[in-house]
Amino acid sequence: MTRLIIEIVVLAGLALAGVMIALGANAYVVQLLFSTALAVTLAVGWNLIGGMAGYVSFGQVAFFGLGAYAGALAMLTWALPWPLAIVLAASLAALLAWPLGRIMLRLSGIFFALGMFGLARVAQIIVNALAITGGPMGTSIPTAEGPAATAMAMVALATGAVALTMAISRARFGLRLAALRDDAIAAAAAGVDTSRVKVMAFCASAGLAAAAGALYARNVGYIDPASGFAGTIELQTVLMVLAGGIGTVWGPVLGGVLISLLSTVLWARFPTEQQIILGALTLVLAIAMPGGLASIPPLSLWLRRPPLGVFKPTAFTPTAMEKAPAAVAVNGESAVLACRGLGKRFGGVVAVAGVDLAVAPGEILAVIGPNGAGKSTLFDMLSAFSAPSSGEIRFRGAPRGTMPPHLLARAGLARTFQTSRLFPRLTVFETVLLAATSHHPRWRDAEQATSALLVATDLVGDAERFPDALPPGRQRLLEIARALALAPAVLLLDEAMAGMTVAEIARVQAVLRAAAGRGTAIIAIEHVLPAIAPLAMRALVLDNGQTIAEGAPDAVLADPVVIEAYLGVDAMALAS
Amino acid sequence: MASIIALVILGLLWGGVYLLMAEGLNLIYGVMKVVNLAHGDLIVFGGLLGYSLFAHAGFTPIAALLPVALVLGALGAVVQWGILERIPLVGADGELRTLLATFGLSYVVSNTSFLLWGGQFQSIPFLQGALRLGPIAIPEGLLACSLAAFIAALLVDFWLHRTLAGKALRATAQSPLGAASCGLEIRRIRIIAFALGTAMAGGAGALVIALVPFQISSGGDLTVQSFTLIALGGLGNYLGAWIAAEILGLAEVLSQYYLGPDIASAIIYLLFIAVLLFRPQGLLGRLGRV
Amino acid sequence: MSADALLEVASISAGYRRVVILRGINFTLAPGERLAVIGANGAGKTTLLRAIMGQIPLSAGQIRLAGEGLDSASIAARARAGLGYCPEGRQLFPMMSVAENLELGAAGAGAAARMRRREAVLEIFPRLQPLLGRAAGLLSGGEQQMVAIGRALMGEPRILLLDEPSTGLAPRIVHELYAALARLSAVAILVVEQNARAALRFADRAIVLADGAIVAAAPAAELRDDPLVVSAYVGAGRLAPA
């Protein structure tokens, strides 16, 4: 809480200083103030998509140019007052970014980065060709009031942008963004609508860039394609965020101020070498200091993302661990999850060939089989991460159809992954909280459920730690806690107990028993049966993508077919 | 009818030029899974270097090819050894940092070109005649460049598939750990691959400047153009790149003729985005990869 | 440490970032010896091989090959010094032919030596003879494992390091694979296995890893029925119906 107050005071102080400069200083300094605030706005805006969402874009300048032109035209053709024109430009860009983001954000990494670069070039070519924009010659805009007014507006915009990221970093949305950036698949498994989250970040980023562009045009009184879509703006924006600290709240502010001042100095003293120096700086930072200034102590301590969620120890009551929603049979069906003839082929390879399976609420089913038997592929299909080639899946009494993974997770189907998929930049508490917020609409309830789960999984002592500081067994425990935070009707465990110590296995067994007692159906994949055998009520043996045996664990293990296929021939001698 | 045939021939020849410019990027991506965003700027740098050799020493583009390739190759080796190797290849973080580093590099290269050669368009008058086949005229320069591209493509292909050094490079692309387990120093192999890629970019620039005037800001466009080509072909895929080059050449020439230069210059980007969205694995999928 | 040891692993600790996986591992391997390292998933078996090959740095201890410390040698340098490594996931060159895969295993040797070694490998794995022209990625799991071992043998290593060669293979193929390995005489073998039965039948001596430390080391024959192995191997619960 004190951290928030400090941040608000700092931000208010900066804004106030900006206003004082705008009102009191000479024209040169006011112009410097304008360009600095512009830089901060662009950096903070770019950071929303490039840093917080993890989608680096080399074409955010497209929205800057778009905003500049939209604002200019609104002022010229409709004679709108300039503040209104700026709001209009920002809204237009944010609106346009929605469908655009829906398409472009299906790309990632280099593809998204270069795709955005291409989009910016297309926008420039269009503007160049149109008559209404003045073509290559550009357009002039009247600037009646002095530079102080636009400078103050720019300071206000920058302040608003920072306040926005401050709010995001403390909200559910920020938690989801961080999870998305770290691991989109695991985020979806925790119930996060990843495409919606990233498109929203993209729209906000576009809106900020456009507002900055419109104000820029108003300030210089002139806009043409070369200045509206300048590569320099893109380079400086990326560099500012990189220098300050990509993905942090205050890094882009720091980088924005420093780099924009540096650019001005360089421009004055080395006009022709300016871009070489800035480019080289980007390069050096990417190699030597990818975390930017925000990664060096003591700044790293001050600028670290504030951990979210408060542990509520008093909340640990049996009711906090709620009953699974599917404990009651739906539509008279006894199975909560069932599949029939489920198959998957990759090209010519059949990974799963017609598996039938059903689990009832509260039942624990073990799925075993040698490596490569198709167990994980089966899970991917059941949890909607991969589409079956054949067969049908029924969940809670109805055909599942093609539900996206995050909706399925919200509907109560949780899973863990064979190799732990945790979020490197979320604490243990946040990791579980993320999934809990998918199930609990109220933040407080999510915190309570998270606290209860951490107590149950014995992770309370690690609550503020990051996953890579945990030994492998506890990482798996955390994944189970995250899955249980969805209060699932069905829990799919993929080799959850591999690498656990005896004590950890005992802990997991207790947690799973309790979950099953509350009505959660559990399907556990294990490479070897012993870890799950004491819990399982039924076992199913897969080999070469097919069920070769099913029944009580002891009976299954005594089945000669299983011994032959799974344990190997020489195990027969051992068993007899 | 004759005009359509002429356009198709022109398109196919331009495809060769595109292939020439993209091959280096393809090689680097194939071996290192790194997209060098400075690629287009290196092409321009090579072209302008060739222009200087022509203007001051009278080198024809063919004669300039080797020295330019050598200079750019050395530059590439330094970049890989001094910069990219310091960034871990694995993980999302590595990819992001590589992107940012080569993004910065592209500005360093293009603005160094600006310092050295200024901002004007430069070109070398070379082979300006035309070969006449009945009613169809084929520019000699285009023919020569296209031919050079195909020869270069074949040579690279031969080297990659028939020599032990080439196989070591492909092995590193397919499994770095496997290659290291065979006693191959993958760091050195990566330096060689990167140097080869930039040498090819430089050589391409030295040739193509006889055909298209270059200016320092052409770099970004050339990077995207080359990336479109190798993405369409399936990153790191040689056969695919060849086919993609022809498609791109035809699209460019035909849209230039029928839709005008403005739309033609936007077509490449629209094609690029469409390729990324609908055919991210490339035309041929896994077939024919490095 | 015995003077005639080919490989000495002296009190090494290693791990990933902030997590320590291996704690104070100590053992030696004599020339021609076959040593099995067994243990449950996550016990640190693969990490041990990675540490020996220099894929991950040591946080403590030293590894010596024929008396010489390996310290900061690269993976490739270790391979050339005589460590034939078949890593997790086999790491073949899937789009290259079996012949090319084998050829690269002896990249440092002359053409004549390469042909001679290839003949020797084909003698051990005759199954590969008709497959020489086939892309390695299109082979079955067992055949791929044979290519991986064959490729490592092409370097004429002093020690063969195998990471779970039986993974995903049918028991019959596992049997065939180990039978072929048993015929190798000149090379010492360090095999890491989840499949303890197969490994213990093959090895002279075995080490049991649990939670990153050695909990037992004895002649393989003694460990086959040891209840300690059973519990370390599976963590908890039961192994198989009695």
PDB file of N, CA and C in Angstrom, chain A residues 174-236:
ATOM      1  N   GLY A 174      -3.499  -7.182 -15.246  1.00  0.00           N
ATOM      2  CA  GLY A 174      -2.035  -7.197 -15.271  1.00  0.00           C
ATOM      3  C   GLY A 174      -1.485  -8.585 -14.988  1.00  0.00           C
ATOM      4  N   LEU A 175      -2.129  -9.270 -14.050  1.00  0.00           N
ATOM      5  CA  LEU A 175      -1.715 -10.630 -13.713  1.00  0.00           C
ATOM      6  C   LEU A 175      -1.856 -11.524 -14.936  1.00  0.00           C
ATOM      7  N   ARG A 176      -2.961 -11.343 -15.650  1.00  0.00           N
ATOM      8  CA  ARG A 176      -3.206 -12.163 -16.838  1.00  0.00           C
ATOM      9  C   ARG A 176      -2.217 -11.837 -17.945  1.00  0.00           C
ATOM     10  N   LEU A 177      -1.912 -10.548 -18.096  1.00  0.00           N
ATOM     11  CA  LEU A 177      -0.923 -10.153 -19.097  1.00  0.00           C
ATOM     12  C   LEU A 177       0.431 -10.805 -18.806  1.00  0.00           C
ATOM     13  N   ALA A 178       0.834 -10.750 -17.537  1.00  0.00           N
ATOM     14  CA  ALA A 178       2.132 -11.315 -17.148  1.00  0.00           C
ATOM     15  C   ALA A 178       2.158 -12.813 -17.419  1.00  0.00           C
ATOM     16  N   ALA A 179       1.049 -13.487 -17.131  1.00  0.00           N
ATOM     17  CA  ALA A 179       0.981 -14.926 -17.357  1.00  0.00           C
ATOM     18  C   ALA A 179       1.042 -15.224 -18.851  1.00  0.00           C
ATOM     19  N   LEU A 180       0.309 -14.427 -19.617  1.00  0.00           N
ATOM     20  CA  LEU A 180       0.301 -14.594 -21.074  1.00  0.00           C
ATOM     21  C   LEU A 180       1.714 -14.474 -21.633  1.00  0.00           C
ATOM     22  N   ARG A 181       2.434 -13.468 -21.168  1.00  0.00           N
ATOM     23  CA  ARG A 181       3.779 -13.233 -21.674  1.00  0.00           C
ATOM     24  C   ARG A 181       4.710 -14.392 -21.306  1.00  0.00           C
ATOM     25  N   ASP A 182       4.556 -14.915 -20.106  1.00  0.00           N
ATOM     26  CA  ASP A 182       5.449 -15.977 -19.666  1.00  0.00           C
ATOM     27  C   ASP A 182       5.155 -17.303 -20.349  1.00  0.00           C
ATOM     28  N   ASP A 183       3.897 -17.660 -20.468  1.00  0.00           N
ATOM     29  CA  ASP A 183       3.552 -18.947 -21.060  1.00  0.00           C
ATOM     30  C   ASP A 183       2.073 -18.934 -21.431  1.00  0.00           C
ATOM     31  N   ALA A 184       1.800 -18.719 -22.724  1.00  0.00           N
ATOM     32  CA  ALA A 184       0.419 -18.555 -23.174  1.00  0.00           C
ATOM     33  C   ALA A 184      -0.396 -19.833 -22.970  1.00  0.00           C
ATOM     34  N   ILE A 185       0.246 -20.979 -23.134  1.00  0.00           N
ATOM     35  CA  ILE A 185      -0.485 -22.239 -23.010  1.00  0.00           C
ATOM     36  C   ILE A 185      -0.880 -22.489 -21.562  1.00  0.00           C
ATOM     37  N   ALA A 186       0.073 -22.270 -20.668  1.00  0.00           N
ATOM     38  CA  ALA A 186      -0.245 -22.454 -19.252  1.00  0.00           C
ATOM     39  C   ALA A 186      -1.286 -21.432 -18.805  1.00  0.00           C
ATOM     40  N   ALA A 187      -1.221 -20.212 -19.367  1.00  0.00           N
ATOM     41  CA  ALA A 187      -2.214 -19.195 -19.010  1.00  0.00           C
ATOM     42  C   ALA A 187      -3.607 -19.643 -19.433  1.00  0.00           C
ATOM     43  N   ALA A 188      -3.716 -20.201 -20.633  1.00  0.00           N
ATOM     44  CA  ALA A 188      -5.013 -20.691 -21.102  1.00  0.00           C
ATOM     45  C   ALA A 188      -5.502 -21.821 -20.199  1.00  0.00           C
ATOM     46  N   ALA A 189      -4.581 -22.674 -19.773  1.00  0.00           N
ATOM     47  CA  ALA A 189      -4.966 -23.772 -18.890  1.00  0.00           C
ATOM     48  C   ALA A 189      -5.436 -23.251 -17.537  1.00  0.00           C
ATOM     49  N   ALA A 190      -5.019 -22.031 -17.178  1.00  0.00           N
ATOM     50  CA  ALA A 190      -5.471 -21.436 -15.924  1.00  0.00           C
ATOM     51  C   ALA A 190      -6.716 -20.584 -16.156  1.00  0.00           C
ATOM     52  N   GLY A 191      -7.304 -20.683 -17.333  1.00  0.00           N
ATOM     53  CA  GLY A 191      -8.573 -20.006 -17.588  1.00  0.00           C
ATOM     54  C   GLY A 191      -8.448 -18.609 -18.167  1.00  0.00           C
ATOM     55  N   VAL A 192      -7.265 -18.222 -18.624  1.00  0.00           N
ATOM     56  CA  VAL A 192      -7.098 -16.872 -19.167  1.00  0.00           C
ATOM     57  C   VAL A 192      -7.447 -16.867 -20.655  1.00  0.00           C
ATOM     58  N   ASP A 193      -8.315 -15.935 -21.050  1.00  0.00           N
ATOM     59  CA  ASP A 193      -8.647 -15.766 -22.457  1.00  0.00           C
ATOM     60  C   ASP A 193      -7.499 -14.988 -23.092  1.00  0.00           C
ATOM     61  N   THR A 194      -6.479 -15.726 -23.527  1.00  0.00           N
ATOM     62  CA  THR A 194      -5.232 -15.073 -23.934  1.00  0.00           C
ATOM     63  C   THR A 194      -5.423 -14.137 -25.125  1.00  0.00           C
ATOM     64  N   SER A 195      -6.260 -14.522 -26.082  1.00  0.00           N
ATOM     65  CA  SER A 195      -6.362 -13.665 -27.262  1.00  0.00           C
ATOM     66  C   SER A 195      -7.063 -12.354 -26.898  1.00  0.00           C
ATOM     67  N   ARG A 196      -8.048 -12.414 -26.017  1.00  0.00           N
ATOM     68  CA  ARG A 196      -8.734 -11.200 -25.601  1.00  0.00           C
ATOM     69  C   ARG A 196      -7.785 -10.269 -24.823  1.00  0.00           C
ATOM     70  N   VAL A 197      -7.019 -10.867 -23.935  1.00  0.00           N
ATOM     71  CA  VAL A 197      -6.112 -10.068 -23.107  1.00  0.00           C
ATOM     72  C   VAL A 197      -5.082  -9.339 -23.966  1.00  0.00           C
ATOM     73  N   LYS A 198      -4.511 -10.058 -24.935  1.00  0.00           N
ATOM     74  CA  LYS A 198      -3.468  -9.394 -25.720  1.00  0.00           C
ATOM     75  C   LYS A 198      -4.054  -8.367 -26.674  1.00  0.00           C
ATOM     76  N   VAL A 199      -5.254  -8.634 -27.189  1.00  0.00           N
ATOM     77  CA  VAL A 199      -5.873  -7.646 -28.085  1.00  0.00           C
ATOM     78  C   VAL A 199      -6.212  -6.376 -27.309  1.00  0.00           C
ATOM     79  N   MET A 200      -6.653  -6.536 -26.067  1.00  0.00           N
ATOM     80  CA  MET A 200      -6.941  -5.349 -25.260  1.00  0.00           C
ATOM     81  C   MET A 200      -5.679  -4.521 -25.022  1.00  0.00           C
ATOM     82  N   ALA A 201      -4.580  -5.207 -24.719  1.00  0.00           N
ATOM     83  CA  ALA A 201      -3.315  -4.490 -24.520  1.00  0.00           C
ATOM     84  C   ALA A 201      -2.898  -3.778 -25.801  1.00  0.00           C
ATOM     85  N   PHE A 202      -3.128  -4.443 -26.923  1.00  0.00           N
ATOM     86  CA  PHE A 202      -2.780  -3.883 -28.227  1.00  0.00           C
ATOM     87  C   PHE A 202      -3.597  -2.614 -28.490  1.00  0.00           C
ATOM     88  N   CYS A 203      -4.881  -2.657 -28.177  1.00  0.00           N
ATOM     89  CA  CYS A 203      -5.759  -1.502 -28.408  1.00  0.00           C
ATOM     90  C   CYS A 203      -5.328  -0.318 -27.540  1.00  0.00           C
ATOM     91  N   ALA A 204      -5.037  -0.598 -26.284  1.00  0.00           N
ATOM     92  CA  ALA A 204      -4.612   0.485 -25.393  1.00  0.00           C
ATOM     93  C   ALA A 204      -3.315   1.094 -25.908  1.00  0.00           C
ATOM     94  N   SER A 205      -2.409   0.219 -26.341  1.00  0.00           N
ATOM     95  CA  SER A 205      -1.129   0.678 -26.877  1.00  0.00           C
ATOM     96  C   SER A 205      -1.343   1.546 -28.115  1.00  0.00           C
ATOM     97  N   ALA A 206      -2.229   1.107 -28.995  1.00  0.00           N
ATOM     98  CA  ALA A 206      -2.514   1.857 -30.222  1.00  0.00           C
ATOM     99  C   ALA A 206      -3.144   3.208 -29.897  1.00  0.00           C
ATOM    100  N   GLY A 207      -4.065   3.208 -28.941  1.00  0.00           N
ATOM    101  CA  GLY A 207      -4.746   4.453 -28.579  1.00  0.00           C
ATOM    102  C   GLY A 207      -3.763   5.492 -28.055  1.00  0.00           C
ATOM    103  N   LEU A 208      -2.834   5.051 -27.208  1.00  0.00           N
ATOM    104  CA  LEU A 208      -1.846   5.982 -26.663  1.00  0.00           C
ATOM    105  C   LEU A 208      -0.941   6.539 -27.765  1.00  0.00           C
ATOM    106  N   ALA A 209      -0.490   5.631 -28.664  1.00  0.00           N
ATOM    107  CA  ALA A 209       0.390   6.084 -29.750  1.00  0.00           C
ATOM    108  C   ALA A 209      -0.342   7.085 -30.628  1.00  0.00           C
ATOM    109  N   ALA A 210      -1.629   6.835 -30.891  1.00  0.00           N
ATOM    110  CA  ALA A 210      -2.395   7.721 -31.768  1.00  0.00           C
ATOM    111  C   ALA A 210      -2.616   9.086 -31.118  1.00  0.00           C
ATOM    112  N   ALA A 211      -2.942   9.078 -29.826  1.00  0.00           N
ATOM    113  CA  ALA A 211      -3.132  10.353 -29.130  1.00  0.00           C
ATOM    114  C   ALA A 211      -1.843  11.161 -29.171  1.00  0.00           C
ATOM    115  N   ALA A 212      -0.713  10.463 -28.966  1.00  0.00           N
ATOM    116  CA  ALA A 212       0.578  11.147 -29.020  1.00  0.00           C
ATOM    117  C   ALA A 212       0.818  11.719 -30.413  1.00  0.00           C
ATOM    118  N   GLY A 213       0.464  10.937 -31.438  1.00  0.00           N
ATOM    119  CA  GLY A 213       0.649  11.390 -32.811  1.00  0.00           C
ATOM    120  C   GLY A 213      -0.183  12.635 -33.106  1.00  0.00           C
ATOM    121  N   ALA A 214      -1.445  12.619 -32.667  1.00  0.00           N
ATOM    122  CA  ALA A 214      -2.331  13.753 -32.929  1.00  0.00           C
ATOM    123  C   ALA A 214      -1.804  15.024 -32.250  1.00  0.00           C
ATOM    124  N   LEU A 215      -1.326  14.860 -31.033  1.00  0.00           N
ATOM    125  CA  LEU A 215      -0.784  16.021 -30.310  1.00  0.00           C
ATOM    126  C   LEU A 215       0.500  16.521 -30.969  1.00  0.00           C
ATOM    127  N   TYR A 216       1.285  15.566 -31.450  1.00  0.00           N
ATOM    128  CA  TYR A 216       2.527  15.915 -32.132  1.00  0.00           C
ATOM    129  C   TYR A 216       2.220  16.780 -33.358  1.00  0.00           C
ATOM    130  N   ALA A 217       1.224  16.332 -34.151  1.00  0.00           N
ATOM    131  CA  ALA A 217       0.861  17.070 -35.362  1.00  0.00           C
ATOM    132  C   ALA A 217       0.388  18.479 -34.992  1.00  0.00           C
ATOM    133  N   ARG A 218      -0.429  18.542 -33.933  1.00  0.00           N
ATOM    134  CA  ARG A 218      -0.935  19.834 -33.474  1.00  0.00           C
ATOM    135  C   ARG A 218       0.225  20.740 -33.049  1.00  0.00           C
ATOM    136  N   ASN A 219       1.219  20.128 -32.408  1.00  0.00           N
ATOM    137  CA  ASN A 219       2.334  20.904 -31.878  1.00  0.00           C
ATOM    138  C   ASN A 219       3.216  21.477 -32.985  1.00  0.00           C
ATOM    139  N   VAL A 220       3.547  20.639 -34.008  1.00  0.00           N
ATOM    140  CA  VAL A 220       4.417  21.148 -35.071  1.00  0.00           C
ATOM    141  C   VAL A 220       3.629  21.870 -36.153  1.00  0.00           C
ATOM    142  N   GLY A 221       2.306  21.621 -36.201  1.00  0.00           N
ATOM    143  CA  GLY A 221       1.471  22.317 -37.181  1.00  0.00           C
ATOM    144  C   GLY A 221       1.621  21.782 -38.592  1.00  0.00           C
ATOM    145  N   TYR A 222       2.133  20.569 -38.707  1.00  0.00           N
ATOM    146  CA  TYR A 222       2.400  20.046 -40.029  1.00  0.00           C
ATOM    147  C   TYR A 222       2.590  18.546 -39.929  1.00  0.00           C
ATOM    148  N   ILE A 223       2.051  17.800 -40.916  1.00  0.00           N
ATOM    149  CA  ILE A 223       2.287  16.355 -40.899  1.00  0.00           C
ATOM    150  C   ILE A 223       2.468  15.858 -42.329  1.00  0.00           C
ATOM    151  N   ASP A 224       3.490  15.039 -42.547  1.00  0.00           N
ATOM    152  CA  ASP A 224       3.663  14.389 -43.849  1.00  0.00           C
ATOM    153  C   ASP A 224       4.047  12.923 -43.611  1.00  0.00           C
ATOM    154  N   PRO A 225       3.955  12.074 -44.651  1.00  0.00           N
ATOM    155  CA  PRO A 225       4.174  10.635 -44.434  1.00  0.00           C
ATOM    156  C   PRO A 225       5.552  10.336 -43.835  1.00  0.00           C
ATOM    157  N   ALA A 226       6.571  11.092 -44.257  1.00  0.00           N
ATOM    158  CA  ALA A 226       7.920  10.782 -43.780  1.00  0.00           C
ATOM    159  C   ALA A 226       8.068  11.028 -42.278  1.00  0.00           C
ATOM    160  N   SER A 227       7.423  12.079 -41.746  1.00  0.00           N
ATOM    161  CA  SER A 227       7.565  12.334 -40.304  1.00  0.00           C
ATOM    162  C   SER A 227       6.551  11.541 -39.490  1.00  0.00           C
ATOM    163  N   GLY A 228       5.393  11.269 -40.073  1.00  0.00           N
ATOM    164  CA  GLY A 228       4.362  10.528 -39.342  1.00  0.00           C
ATOM    165  C   GLY A 228       4.702   9.063 -39.157  1.00  0.00           C
ATOM    166  N   PHE A 229       5.438   8.505 -40.141  1.00  0.00           N
ATOM    167  CA  PHE A 229       5.760   7.084 -40.055  1.00  0.00           C
ATOM    168  C   PHE A 229       7.270   6.883 -39.989  1.00  0.00           C
ATOM    169  N   ALA A 230       7.966   7.810 -39.338  1.00  0.00           N
ATOM    170  CA  ALA A 230       9.427   7.785 -39.351  1.00  0.00           C
ATOM    171  C   ALA A 230       9.990   6.585 -38.597  1.00  0.00           C
ATOM    172  N   GLY A 231      10.980   5.928 -39.218  1.00  0.00           N
ATOM    173  CA  GLY A 231      11.652   4.808 -38.559  1.00  0.00           C
ATOM    174  C   GLY A 231      12.347   5.255 -37.277  1.00  0.00           C
ATOM    175  N   THR A 232      12.773   6.524 -37.251  1.00  0.00           N
ATOM    176  CA  THR A 232      13.444   7.044 -36.060  1.00  0.00           C
ATOM    177  C   THR A 232      12.556   6.923 -34.833  1.00  0.00           C
ATOM    178  N   ILE A 233      11.267   7.202 -35.023  1.00  0.00           N
ATOM    179  CA  ILE A 233      10.341   7.138 -33.884  1.00  0.00           C
ATOM    180  C   ILE A 233      10.275   5.710 -33.355  1.00  0.00           C
ATOM    181  N   GLU A 234      10.212   4.768 -34.291  1.00  0.00           N
ATOM    182  CA  GLU A 234      10.152   3.363 -33.886  1.00  0.00           C
ATOM    183  C   GLU A 234      11.417   2.979 -33.114  1.00  0.00           C
ATOM    184  N   LEU A 235      12.566   3.334 -33.683  1.00  0.00           N
ATOM    185  CA  LEU A 235      13.845   3.002 -33.035  1.00  0.00           C
ATOM    186  C   LEU A 235      13.913   3.600 -31.640  1.00  0.00           C
ATOM    187  N   GLN A 236      13.582   4.896 -31.550  1.00  0.00           N
ATOM    188  CA  GLN A 236      13.684   5.557 -30.243  1.00  0.00           C
ATOM    189  C   GLN A 236      12.728   4.948 -29.229  1.00  0.00           C
TER     190      GLN A 236
END
